[in-house]
Coordinates of C-alpha atoms and ligand atoms in Angstrom, one line a residue:
M347 CA 89.8 249.9 103.2
N348 CA 89.7 248.2 106.5
F349 CA 92.9 248.0 108.6
T350 CA 92.8 246.3 112.0
D351 CA 96.5 246.1 112.4
G352 CA 99.1 248.8 111.7
L353 CA 100.7 248.6 108.3
F354 CA 104.4 249.4 107.6
I355 CA 105.0 250.8 104.1
T356 CA 108.5 251.8 102.9
F357 CA 109.7 253.7 99.8
E358 CA 113.1 252.9 98.3
G359 CA 115.1 253.8 95.2
I360 CA 118.0 255.8 94.1
D361 CA 118.5 259.5 94.9
G362 CA 116.0 261.7 93.1
S363 CA 113.8 258.8 92.1
G364 CA 110.7 260.3 93.6
K365 CA 110.4 258.6 97.0
S366 CA 109.6 261.7 99.0
T367 CA 107.1 262.8 96.4
Q368 CA 105.3 259.5 96.4
S369 CA 105.4 259.2 100.2
Q370 CA 103.6 262.5 100.4
L371 CA 101.0 261.6 97.7
L372 CA 100.3 258.2 99.4
Y373 CA 100.0 260.0 102.7
D374 CA 97.5 262.5 101.3
A375 CA 95.5 259.9 99.5
L376 CA 95.1 257.7 102.7
N377 CA 94.4 260.8 104.8
D378 CA 91.6 261.8 102.4
L379 CA 90.1 258.3 102.9
G380 CA 90.0 259.0 106.6
I381 CA 92.7 256.4 107.5
S382 CA 95.0 257.0 110.4
V383 CA 98.4 257.4 108.9
I384 CA 101.8 258.9 109.7
Q385 CA 104.7 259.9 107.4
T386 CA 108.3 259.6 108.4
R387 CA 111.8 259.2 106.9
E388 CA 115.2 257.8 107.3
P389 CA 117.8 258.5 108.3
G390 CA 115.8 260.5 110.9
G391 CA 112.2 260.3 111.9
S392 CA 112.8 260.9 115.6
I393 CA 114.7 263.6 117.5
G394 CA 117.8 261.5 118.1
A395 CA 117.8 260.0 114.6
E396 CA 117.5 263.4 113.0
I397 CA 120.8 264.4 114.8
I398 CA 122.5 261.3 113.4
R399 CA 121.0 262.2 109.9
S400 CA 122.9 265.5 109.8
L401 CA 126.1 263.5 110.3
L402 CA 125.4 261.1 107.4
V403 CA 124.0 263.3 104.6
S404 CA 126.4 266.2 104.6
G405 CA 130.1 266.6 104.3
D406 CA 132.7 264.9 102.2
T407 CA 132.1 261.5 100.6
D408 CA 135.0 260.0 102.6
R409 CA 133.8 261.4 105.9
W410 CA 132.7 257.9 107.0
S411 CA 133.7 254.4 105.8
A412 CA 131.0 252.1 104.7
E413 CA 131.3 250.2 108.0
T414 CA 130.9 253.3 110.1
E415 CA 127.9 254.3 108.0
I416 CA 126.2 251.0 108.7
L417 CA 126.6 251.6 112.5
L418 CA 125.3 255.1 112.3
F419 CA 122.3 254.2 110.1
T420 CA 121.5 251.3 112.4
A421 CA 121.7 253.5 115.5
A422 CA 119.4 256.0 113.9
R423 CA 117.1 253.3 112.8
R424 CA 116.8 251.8 116.3
D425 CA 115.9 255.2 117.8
H426 CA 113.4 255.8 115.0
L427 CA 111.8 252.4 115.5
E428 CA 111.6 252.8 119.3
K429 CA 110.3 256.4 119.3
T430 CA 108.2 256.7 116.1
I431 CA 107.5 253.5 114.1
Q432 CA 106.6 250.9 116.7
P433 CA 104.4 253.3 118.8
A434 CA 102.4 254.2 115.6
L435 CA 102.0 250.5 114.6
T436 CA 100.9 249.6 118.1
K437 CA 98.1 252.2 117.7
N438 CA 97.1 250.4 114.4
Q439 CA 98.2 253.4 112.3
I440 CA 99.7 253.1 108.8
V441 CA 103.4 254.1 108.8
I442 CA 104.8 255.5 105.6
C443 CA 108.5 255.6 105.7
D444 CA 110.8 257.2 103.1
R445 CA 113.8 254.7 103.1
F446 CA 114.4 251.9 105.6
V447 CA 116.8 248.9 105.9
D448 CA 116.7 248.2 102.1
S449 CA 118.6 251.4 101.5
T450 CA 121.4 250.2 103.9
R451 CA 121.3 246.8 102.2
V452 CA 121.9 248.4 98.8
Y453 CA 124.0 251.5 99.6
Q454 CA 126.5 249.9 102.1
G455 CA 125.8 246.3 101.2
V456 CA 126.2 246.5 97.5
A457 CA 127.1 249.9 96.0
R458 CA 129.7 251.4 98.4
A459 CA 131.1 248.1 99.7
D460 CA 130.4 244.4 99.6
L461 CA 128.9 244.3 103.1
R462 CA 125.4 242.9 102.6
Q463 CA 126.0 240.1 105.2
T464 CA 127.2 242.6 107.8
V465 CA 124.1 244.8 107.2
D466 CA 121.8 241.7 107.5
E467 CA 123.5 240.4 110.6
L468 CA 123.3 243.7 112.4
H469 CA 119.7 244.2 111.3
S470 CA 118.8 240.8 112.7
I471 CA 120.3 241.7 116.1
I472 CA 119.3 245.3 116.5
I473 CA 116.2 246.1 114.4
K474 CA 114.4 242.8 113.6
K475 CA 111.7 244.5 111.7
E476 CA 110.8 244.3 108.0
P477 CA 108.2 246.4 106.2
D478 CA 104.9 244.8 105.1
I479 CA 105.0 246.6 101.7
T480 CA 108.0 248.2 100.0
F481 CA 107.8 250.3 96.9
I482 CA 111.1 250.5 95.0
I483 CA 110.8 253.3 92.5
D484 CA 112.9 252.6 89.5
T485 CA 114.2 255.5 87.5
D486 CA 117.0 256.4 85.1
P487 CA 120.1 257.3 87.2
E488 CA 121.2 260.1 85.0
K489 CA 117.8 261.9 85.1
S490 CA 117.4 261.2 88.8
L491 CA 120.9 262.5 89.7
T492 CA 120.2 265.8 87.9
R493 CA 116.8 266.1 89.6
G494 CA 118.3 265.3 93.0
L495 CA 121.2 267.7 92.8
A496 CA 118.9 270.5 91.4
R497 CA 117.2 270.5 94.8
N498 CA 120.3 272.1 96.3
S499 CA 119.3 270.6 99.6
G500 CA 122.8 270.7 101.3
E501 CA 122.1 267.0 101.9
D502 CA 123.8 265.6 98.8
R503 CA 126.7 263.6 100.3
F504 CA 125.4 260.4 98.6
E505 CA 124.7 262.1 95.3
E506 CA 128.3 263.3 95.3
F507 CA 129.5 259.6 94.9
G508 CA 128.5 260.2 91.2
L509 CA 126.6 258.5 88.3
E510 CA 128.4 255.1 88.4
F511 CA 127.4 254.8 92.1
Q512 CA 123.8 255.6 91.2
K513 CA 123.9 252.9 88.5
K514 CA 125.1 250.3 91.0
L515 CA 122.3 251.4 93.3
R516 CA 119.7 250.9 90.7
N517 CA 120.9 247.4 89.9
G518 CA 121.1 246.6 93.7
F519 CA 117.5 247.7 94.2
S520 CA 116.4 245.8 91.1
E521 CA 118.1 242.6 92.4
L522 CA 116.6 243.1 95.8
S523 CA 113.1 243.3 94.3
K524 CA 113.6 239.8 92.9
T525 CA 114.8 238.2 96.1
E526 CA 112.1 239.9 98.3
K527 CA 109.2 239.4 95.9
S528 CA 106.5 239.0 98.5
R529 CA 106.9 242.5 99.9
C530 CA 108.8 244.5 97.2
H531 CA 107.1 246.1 94.3
L532 CA 109.3 247.5 91.6
I533 CA 107.5 250.6 90.3
N534 CA 108.3 252.3 87.0
G535 CA 109.1 255.8 88.2
M536 CA 109.6 257.4 84.8
R537 CA 106.0 258.4 84.3
S538 CA 104.0 261.3 85.7
K539 CA 103.7 261.6 89.4
E540 CA 100.0 260.9 89.3
E541 CA 100.4 257.7 87.2
V542 CA 103.0 256.4 89.7
S543 CA 100.9 257.4 92.7
N544 CA 97.8 255.6 91.3
D545 CA 99.7 252.3 90.9
I546 CA 101.0 252.6 94.5
L547 CA 97.6 253.4 96.0
N548 CA 96.0 250.4 94.1
I549 CA 98.6 248.0 95.5
V550 CA 98.0 249.3 99.1
K551 CA 94.2 248.9 98.6
D552 CA 94.7 245.4 97.3
Y553 CA 96.8 244.5 100.3
A554 CA 94.2 245.8 102.7
K555 CA 91.3 243.9 101.2
Ligands
ADP280 N1 107.3 261.3 88.3 C1 108.0 262.4 88.3 N2 108.1 263.1 87.2 C2 108.9 264.3 87.2 N3 109.5 264.8 88.2 C3 109.4 264.2 89.4 C4 108.6 262.9 89.5 N4 108.7 262.5 90.8 C5 109.4 263.4 91.4 N5 109.8 264.4 90.6 C6 110.7 265.5 91.0 O1 112.0 265.1 91.1 C7 112.7 265.6 92.2 C8 113.2 264.5 93.1 O2 112.0 263.9 93.7 P1 112.0 263.4 95.2 O3 110.7 262.9 95.5 O4 112.6 264.5 96.1 O5 113.1 262.2 95.1 P2 113.8 261.3 96.3 O6 113.0 261.6 97.5 O7 113.6 259.9 95.8 O8 115.2 261.8 96.3 C9 111.7 266.6 92.8 O9 112.0 267.9 92.4 C10 110.4 266.1 92.4 O10 109.4 267.1 92.3
MG281 MG1 113.7 262.3 99.4

């Protein structure tokens, strides 16, 4: 693979779908190929954004309204972009990011509230960055919710919204993959970790040809 420009890759999907697992496997595979790559995540990925993360992922479900969440996620994203993502892309590195704006589009734009336009408007003013490739990992919400809560991470505020919420998220991500066809790849996540990971690596290799 020959990369002359940085490449911005994001992972999206419902809670427990395998995003973190697949981010790590892609990072390891690219690293093994000797490619300069960094792995990061949202909310978080920079010192300031990690502080905002702790406000978002713990506590009661009604701790924040959907509108306040959009502002907090966008503030965290701006810091992450300034401090971590853009500097790496400028150095022609590959950036693998576990969640980005598509999560806000679907969580606050579709599943929690009907605020997609607000998310997009704020994004166009403050962030102005879209990924080159997005992998949306598609899984059964029931299984994923069980997997997610079993981690006991203490970061389960969004899992606590329940199964119906996760079903809305799945539909939201699936719809998004249809409207953002050129960069979004809907990946069947209900297979072994290795099968999923091979598909993802092949798409990245094709993109880089
Ligand atoms: N393809 C898979 N098959 C079975 N279990 C998986 C698979 N992918 C991930 N897992 C497991 O499911 C749980 C949730 O995966 P994780 O990557 O943390 O999801 P996410 O980051 O999307 O919330 C973890 O315990 C992980 O080991
Ligand atoms: Mg994760």
